[in-house]
């Protein structure tokens, strides 16, 4: 899989710039795919709105600090651990949006779904998205250590050097 990391221009806030990824040049980023799929499900609309409010609040006021994300192995998820969905009448565990928090000002929003099992590795809906987030997080972290990718905290930018290709 060839991964392209791109900024989401509509999600550039005072405290956080959000990014997403294209996989193998698909027409939608992973985050757009999540929004599109969840918006088509009647039972997800309220929870999708709540996740969007968290994205905006973190971006505008709070900053992307660890306690605003659910830590799940090498990746994170939204909504924050202190949030519980009141709208979830299905007996499931609510929507999960997997992401990679690179710094207090840079977050890569990926994909997700409704979590239907207590453990993510037992959830057929969320596990593929979680697994991608985990693998990608490890790959990006190693690329930062190897100096193939740089984080410009001041300008909220991810700099990928020309000779580096992010492949999973």
mmCIF file of N, CA, C and O in Angstrom, residues 71-133:
data_model
loop_
_atom_site.group_PDB
_atom_site.id
_atom_site.type_symbol
_atom_site.label_atom_id
_atom_site.label_comp_id
_atom_site.label_asym_id
_atom_site.label_seq_id
_atom_site.Cartn_x
_atom_site.Cartn_y
_atom_site.Cartn_z
ATOM 1 N N UNK A 71 -6.180 5.874 23.962
ATOM 2 C CA UNK A 71 -4.958 5.213 23.527
ATOM 3 C C UNK A 71 -5.271 3.751 23.227
ATOM 4 O O UNK A 71 -5.835 3.049 24.060
ATOM 5 N N UNK A 72 -4.923 3.322 22.022
ATOM 6 C CA UNK A 72 -5.156 1.931 21.624
ATOM 7 C C UNK A 72 -3.910 1.433 20.901
ATOM 8 O O UNK A 72 -3.738 1.668 19.716
ATOM 9 N N UNK A 73 -3.032 0.804 21.663
ATOM 10 C CA UNK A 73 -1.757 0.305 21.169
ATOM 11 C C UNK A 73 -0.937 1.480 20.638
ATOM 12 O O UNK A 73 -0.749 2.455 21.355
ATOM 13 N N UNK A 74 -0.502 1.437 19.397
ATOM 14 C CA UNK A 74 0.329 2.511 18.851
ATOM 15 C C UNK A 74 -0.501 3.627 18.222
ATOM 16 O O UNK A 74 0.051 4.582 17.697
ATOM 17 N N UNK A 75 -1.813 3.513 18.276
ATOM 18 C CA UNK A 75 -2.694 4.519 17.679
ATOM 19 C C UNK A 75 -3.618 5.089 18.753
ATOM 20 O O UNK A 75 -3.529 4.726 19.921
ATOM 21 N N UNK A 76 -4.481 5.981 18.348
ATOM 22 C CA UNK A 76 -5.478 6.558 19.236
ATOM 23 C C UNK A 76 -6.831 6.491 18.564
ATOM 24 O O UNK A 76 -6.933 6.197 17.376
ATOM 25 N N UNK A 77 -7.867 6.811 19.354
ATOM 26 C CA UNK A 77 -9.220 6.833 18.812
ATOM 27 C C UNK A 77 -9.995 7.983 19.419
ATOM 28 O O UNK A 77 -9.691 8.462 20.510
ATOM 29 N N UNK A 78 -10.988 8.437 18.688
ATOM 30 C CA UNK A 78 -11.971 9.383 19.196
ATOM 31 C C UNK A 78 -13.301 8.661 19.225
ATOM 32 O O UNK A 78 -13.531 7.786 18.394
ATOM 33 N N UNK A 79 -14.203 8.962 20.108
ATOM 34 C CA UNK A 79 -14.224 10.095 21.014
ATOM 35 C C UNK A 79 -13.257 9.903 22.181
ATOM 36 O O UNK A 79 -12.748 8.806 22.407
ATOM 37 N N UNK A 80 -13.024 10.990 22.942
ATOM 38 C CA UNK A 80 -12.114 10.917 24.091
ATOM 39 C C UNK A 80 -12.582 9.900 25.130
ATOM 40 O O UNK A 80 -13.769 9.567 25.185
ATOM 41 N N UNK A 81 -11.672 9.424 25.968
ATOM 42 C CA UNK A 81 -12.034 8.410 26.959
ATOM 43 C C UNK A 81 -13.051 8.904 27.991
ATOM 44 O O UNK A 81 -13.735 8.099 28.606
ATOM 45 N N UNK A 82 -13.173 10.196 28.167
ATOM 46 C CA UNK A 82 -14.131 10.728 29.136
ATOM 47 C C UNK A 82 -15.519 10.925 28.541
ATOM 48 O O UNK A 82 -16.422 11.399 29.201
ATOM 49 N N UNK A 83 -15.712 10.538 27.275
ATOM 50 C CA UNK A 83 -17.009 10.699 26.615
ATOM 51 C C UNK A 83 -17.718 9.353 26.497
ATOM 52 O O UNK A 83 -17.121 8.348 26.128
ATOM 53 N N UNK A 84 -19.005 9.360 26.810
ATOM 54 C CA UNK A 84 -19.827 8.171 26.607
ATOM 55 C C UNK A 84 -21.011 8.573 25.751
ATOM 56 O O UNK A 84 -21.657 9.583 26.009
ATOM 57 N N UNK A 85 -21.290 7.788 24.721
ATOM 58 C CA UNK A 85 -22.403 8.089 23.840
ATOM 59 C C UNK A 85 -23.718 7.819 24.547
ATOM 60 O O UNK A 85 -23.982 6.699 24.975
ATOM 61 N N UNK A 86 -24.537 8.824 24.686
ATOM 62 C CA UNK A 86 -25.860 8.648 25.270
ATOM 63 C C UNK A 86 -26.846 8.148 24.220
ATOM 64 O O UNK A 86 -27.875 7.592 24.549
ATOM 65 N N UNK A 87 -26.506 8.352 22.948
ATOM 66 C CA UNK A 87 -27.427 8.005 21.871
ATOM 67 C C UNK A 87 -27.356 6.542 21.462
ATOM 68 O O UNK A 87 -28.157 6.088 20.669
ATOM 69 N N UNK A 88 -26.387 5.810 21.989
ATOM 70 C CA UNK A 88 -26.180 4.439 21.532
ATOM 71 C C UNK A 88 -27.189 3.491 22.176
ATOM 72 O O UNK A 88 -27.067 3.102 23.324
ATOM 73 N N UNK A 89 -28.202 3.126 21.411
ATOM 74 C CA UNK A 89 -29.245 2.236 21.898
ATOM 75 C C UNK A 89 -29.043 0.803 21.412
ATOM 76 O O UNK A 89 -29.857 -0.066 21.679
ATOM 77 N N UNK A 90 -27.961 0.560 20.702
ATOM 78 C CA UNK A 90 -27.762 -0.744 20.073
ATOM 79 C C UNK A 90 -27.085 -1.750 20.993
ATOM 80 O O UNK A 90 -26.972 -2.910 20.652
ATOM 81 N N UNK A 91 -26.600 -1.307 22.142
ATOM 82 C CA UNK A 91 -25.850 -2.200 23.021
ATOM 83 C C UNK A 91 -24.400 -2.314 22.612
ATOM 84 O O UNK A 91 -23.627 -3.026 23.224
ATOM 85 N N UNK A 92 -23.990 -1.582 21.584
ATOM 86 C CA UNK A 92 -22.595 -1.587 21.142
ATOM 87 C C UNK A 92 -21.827 -0.534 21.955
ATOM 88 O O UNK A 92 -22.344 0.039 22.900
ATOM 89 N N UNK A 93 -20.607 -0.268 21.551
ATOM 90 C CA UNK A 93 -19.738 0.628 22.295
ATOM 91 C C UNK A 93 -19.534 1.968 21.591
ATOM 92 O O UNK A 93 -18.614 2.703 21.915
ATOM 93 N N UNK A 94 -20.375 2.303 20.651
ATOM 94 C CA UNK A 94 -20.287 3.589 19.971
ATOM 95 C C UNK A 94 -19.329 3.593 18.791
ATOM 96 O O UNK A 94 -18.632 2.622 18.521
ATOM 97 N N UNK A 95 -19.322 4.724 18.097
ATOM 98 C CA UNK A 95 -18.417 4.887 16.955
ATOM 99 C C UNK A 95 -16.989 5.061 17.438
ATOM 100 O O UNK A 95 -16.753 5.625 18.507
ATOM 101 N N UNK A 96 -16.068 4.626 16.622
ATOM 102 C CA UNK A 96 -14.654 4.865 16.858
ATOM 103 C C UNK A 96 -14.058 5.421 15.577
ATOM 104 O O UNK A 96 -14.286 4.877 14.498
ATOM 105 N N UNK A 97 -13.323 6.494 15.726
ATOM 106 C CA UNK A 97 -12.539 7.057 14.635
ATOM 107 C C UNK A 97 -11.083 6.900 15.038
ATOM 108 O O UNK A 97 -10.641 7.483 16.037
ATOM 109 N N UNK A 98 -10.338 6.117 14.302
ATOM 110 C CA UNK A 98 -8.936 5.881 14.624
ATOM 111 C C UNK A 98 -8.077 6.984 14.030
ATOM 112 O O UNK A 98 -8.373 7.524 12.956
ATOM 113 N N UNK A 99 -7.041 7.335 14.755
ATOM 114 C CA UNK A 99 -6.189 8.447 14.340
ATOM 115 C C UNK A 99 -4.790 8.267 14.907
ATOM 116 O O UNK A 99 -4.545 7.381 15.721
ATOM 117 N N UNK A 100 -3.901 9.126 14.446
ATOM 118 C CA UNK A 100 -2.524 9.129 14.926
ATOM 119 C C UNK A 100 -2.224 10.551 15.385
ATOM 120 O O UNK A 100 -2.264 11.494 14.593
ATOM 121 N N UNK A 101 -1.956 10.695 16.661
ATOM 122 C CA UNK A 101 -1.628 11.990 17.246
ATOM 123 C C UNK A 101 -0.108 12.123 17.226
ATOM 124 O O UNK A 101 0.591 11.470 17.983
ATOM 125 N N UNK A 102 0.401 12.951 16.317
ATOM 126 C CA UNK A 102 1.844 13.098 16.188
ATOM 127 C C UNK A 102 2.416 14.136 17.138
ATOM 128 O O UNK A 102 3.584 14.067 17.499
ATOM 129 N N UNK A 103 1.598 15.096 17.509
ATOM 130 C CA UNK A 103 2.035 16.157 18.419
ATOM 131 C C UNK A 103 0.786 16.862 18.939
ATOM 132 O O UNK A 103 -0.319 16.577 18.468
ATOM 133 N N UNK A 104 0.939 17.808 19.849
ATOM 134 C CA UNK A 104 -0.231 18.562 20.313
ATOM 135 C C UNK A 104 -0.896 19.408 19.223
ATOM 136 O O UNK A 104 -2.002 19.893 19.415
ATOM 137 N N UNK A 105 -0.241 19.548 18.068
ATOM 138 C CA UNK A 105 -0.834 20.362 16.999
ATOM 139 C C UNK A 105 -1.020 19.622 15.675
ATOM 140 O O UNK A 105 -1.471 20.211 14.702
ATOM 141 N N UNK A 106 -0.698 18.326 15.635
ATOM 142 C CA UNK A 106 -0.811 17.566 14.385
ATOM 143 C C UNK A 106 -1.444 16.199 14.662
ATOM 144 O O UNK A 106 -0.934 15.411 15.461
ATOM 145 N N UNK A 107 -2.582 15.942 13.971
ATOM 146 C CA UNK A 107 -3.294 14.671 14.108
ATOM 147 C C UNK A 107 -3.669 14.175 12.722
ATOM 148 O O UNK A 107 -4.156 14.945 11.895
ATOM 149 N N UNK A 108 -3.447 12.887 12.476
ATOM 150 C CA UNK A 108 -3.871 12.258 11.235
ATOM 151 C C UNK A 108 -5.161 11.497 11.531
ATOM 152 O O UNK A 108 -5.172 10.561 12.334
ATOM 153 N N UNK A 109 -6.259 11.922 10.896
ATOM 154 C CA UNK A 109 -7.554 11.256 11.057
ATOM 155 C C UNK A 109 -7.652 10.146 10.023
ATOM 156 O O UNK A 109 -7.444 10.379 8.830
ATOM 157 N N UNK A 110 -7.995 8.950 10.484
ATOM 158 C CA UNK A 110 -8.038 7.811 9.590
ATOM 159 C C UNK A 110 -9.471 7.358 9.361
ATOM 160 O O UNK A 110 -10.255 8.074 8.771
ATOM 161 N N UNK A 111 -9.827 6.192 9.809
ATOM 162 C CA UNK A 111 -11.133 5.620 9.514
ATOM 163 C C UNK A 111 -11.635 4.898 10.748
ATOM 164 O O UNK A 111 -10.919 4.806 11.750
ATOM 165 N N UNK A 112 -12.819 4.385 10.702
ATOM 166 C CA UNK A 112 -13.372 3.666 11.838
ATOM 167 C C UNK A 112 -14.748 3.135 11.537
ATOM 168 O O UNK A 112 -15.184 3.102 10.384
ATOM 169 N N UNK A 113 -15.469 2.765 12.601
ATOM 170 C CA UNK A 113 -16.803 2.192 12.455
ATOM 171 C C UNK A 113 -17.401 2.061 13.843
ATOM 172 O O UNK A 113 -16.815 2.499 14.825
ATOM 173 N N UNK A 114 -18.538 1.407 13.926
ATOM 174 C CA UNK A 114 -19.179 1.151 15.215
ATOM 175 C C UNK A 114 -18.489 -0.039 15.875
ATOM 176 O O UNK A 114 -18.345 -1.106 15.278
ATOM 177 N N UNK A 115 -18.070 0.163 17.114
ATOM 178 C CA UNK A 115 -17.412 -0.904 17.868
ATOM 179 C C UNK A 115 -18.488 -1.790 18.486
ATOM 180 O O UNK A 115 -19.323 -1.315 19.251
ATOM 181 N N UNK A 116 -18.460 -3.078 18.158
ATOM 182 C CA UNK A 116 -19.505 -3.998 18.606
ATOM 183 C C UNK A 116 -18.996 -5.060 19.573
ATOM 184 O O UNK A 116 -19.749 -5.958 19.941
ATOM 185 N N UNK A 117 -17.741 -4.962 19.964
ATOM 186 C CA UNK A 117 -17.167 -5.907 20.923
ATOM 187 C C UNK A 117 -16.304 -5.124 21.901
ATOM 188 O O UNK A 117 -15.776 -4.061 21.564
ATOM 189 N N UNK A 118 -16.162 -5.649 23.102
ATOM 190 C CA UNK A 118 -15.368 -4.961 24.113
ATOM 191 C C UNK A 118 -13.920 -4.803 23.676
ATOM 192 O O UNK A 118 -13.326 -3.740 23.822
ATOM 193 N N UNK A 119 -13.348 -5.827 23.112
ATOM 194 C CA UNK A 119 -11.961 -5.792 22.620
ATOM 195 C C UNK A 119 -11.967 -5.508 21.125
ATOM 196 O O UNK A 119 -12.674 -6.177 20.369
ATOM 197 N N UNK A 120 -11.168 -4.526 20.701
ATOM 198 C CA UNK A 120 -11.170 -4.132 19.293
ATOM 199 C C UNK A 120 -10.770 -5.284 18.376
ATOM 200 O O UNK A 120 -11.286 -5.399 17.267
ATOM 201 N N UNK A 121 -9.874 -6.148 18.826
ATOM 202 C CA UNK A 121 -9.464 -7.265 17.961
ATOM 203 C C UNK A 121 -10.563 -8.303 17.769
ATOM 204 O O UNK A 121 -10.454 -9.187 16.935
ATOM 205 N N UNK A 122 -11.665 -8.188 18.525
ATOM 206 C CA UNK A 122 -12.820 -9.076 18.358
ATOM 207 C C UNK A 122 -13.948 -8.407 17.576
ATOM 208 O O UNK A 122 -14.992 -9.007 17.349
ATOM 209 N N UNK A 123 -13.744 -7.163 17.160
ATOM 210 C CA UNK A 123 -14.778 -6.417 16.442
ATOM 211 C C UNK A 123 -14.498 -6.441 14.935
ATOM 212 O O UNK A 123 -13.528 -5.830 14.475
ATOM 213 N N UNK A 124 -15.327 -7.122 14.152
ATOM 214 C CA UNK A 124 -15.073 -7.216 12.713
ATOM 215 C C UNK A 124 -15.209 -5.866 11.989
ATOM 216 O O UNK A 124 -14.630 -5.682 10.923
ATOM 217 N N UNK A 125 -15.932 -4.928 12.571
ATOM 218 C CA UNK A 125 -16.125 -3.624 11.933
ATOM 219 C C UNK A 125 -14.926 -2.705 12.163
ATOM 220 O O UNK A 125 -14.501 -1.999 11.252
ATOM 221 N N UNK A 126 -14.396 -2.699 13.387
ATOM 222 C CA UNK A 126 -13.332 -1.760 13.751
ATOM 223 C C UNK A 126 -11.921 -2.299 13.552
ATOM 224 O O UNK A 126 -10.999 -1.521 13.293
ATOM 225 N N UNK A 127 -11.749 -3.606 13.679
ATOM 226 C CA UNK A 127 -10.387 -4.129 13.673
ATOM 227 C C UNK A 127 -9.575 -3.757 12.428
ATOM 228 O O UNK A 127 -8.416 -3.369 12.566
ATOM 229 N N UNK A 128 -10.122 -3.834 11.212
ATOM 230 C CA UNK A 128 -9.292 -3.460 10.051
ATOM 231 C C UNK A 128 -8.805 -2.003 10.124
ATOM 232 O O UNK A 128 -7.670 -1.711 9.763
ATOM 233 N N UNK A 129 -9.645 -1.109 10.615
ATOM 234 C CA UNK A 129 -9.270 0.308 10.723
ATOM 235 C C UNK A 129 -8.243 0.512 11.839
ATOM 236 O O UNK A 129 -7.281 1.255 11.680
ATOM 237 N N UNK A 130 -8.458 -0.159 12.956
ATOM 238 C CA UNK A 130 -7.514 -0.114 14.068
ATOM 239 C C UNK A 130 -6.160 -0.670 13.642
ATOM 240 O O UNK A 130 -5.112 -0.088 13.920
ATOM 241 N N UNK A 131 -6.171 -1.802 12.960
ATOM 242 C CA UNK A 131 -4.927 -2.449 12.532
ATOM 243 C C UNK A 131 -4.138 -1.549 11.581
ATOM 244 O O UNK A 131 -2.917 -1.422 11.704
ATOM 245 N N UNK A 132 -4.841 -0.901 10.657
ATOM 246 C CA UNK A 132 -4.173 0.047 9.760
ATOM 247 C C UNK A 132 -3.570 1.194 10.559
ATOM 248 O O UNK A 132 -2.408 1.569 10.339
ATOM 249 N N UNK A 133 -4.325 1.757 11.492
ATOM 250 C CA UNK A 133 -3.838 2.880 12.305
ATOM 251 C C UNK A 133 -2.596 2.482 13.091
ATOM 252 O O UNK A 133 -1.613 3.226 13.151
#
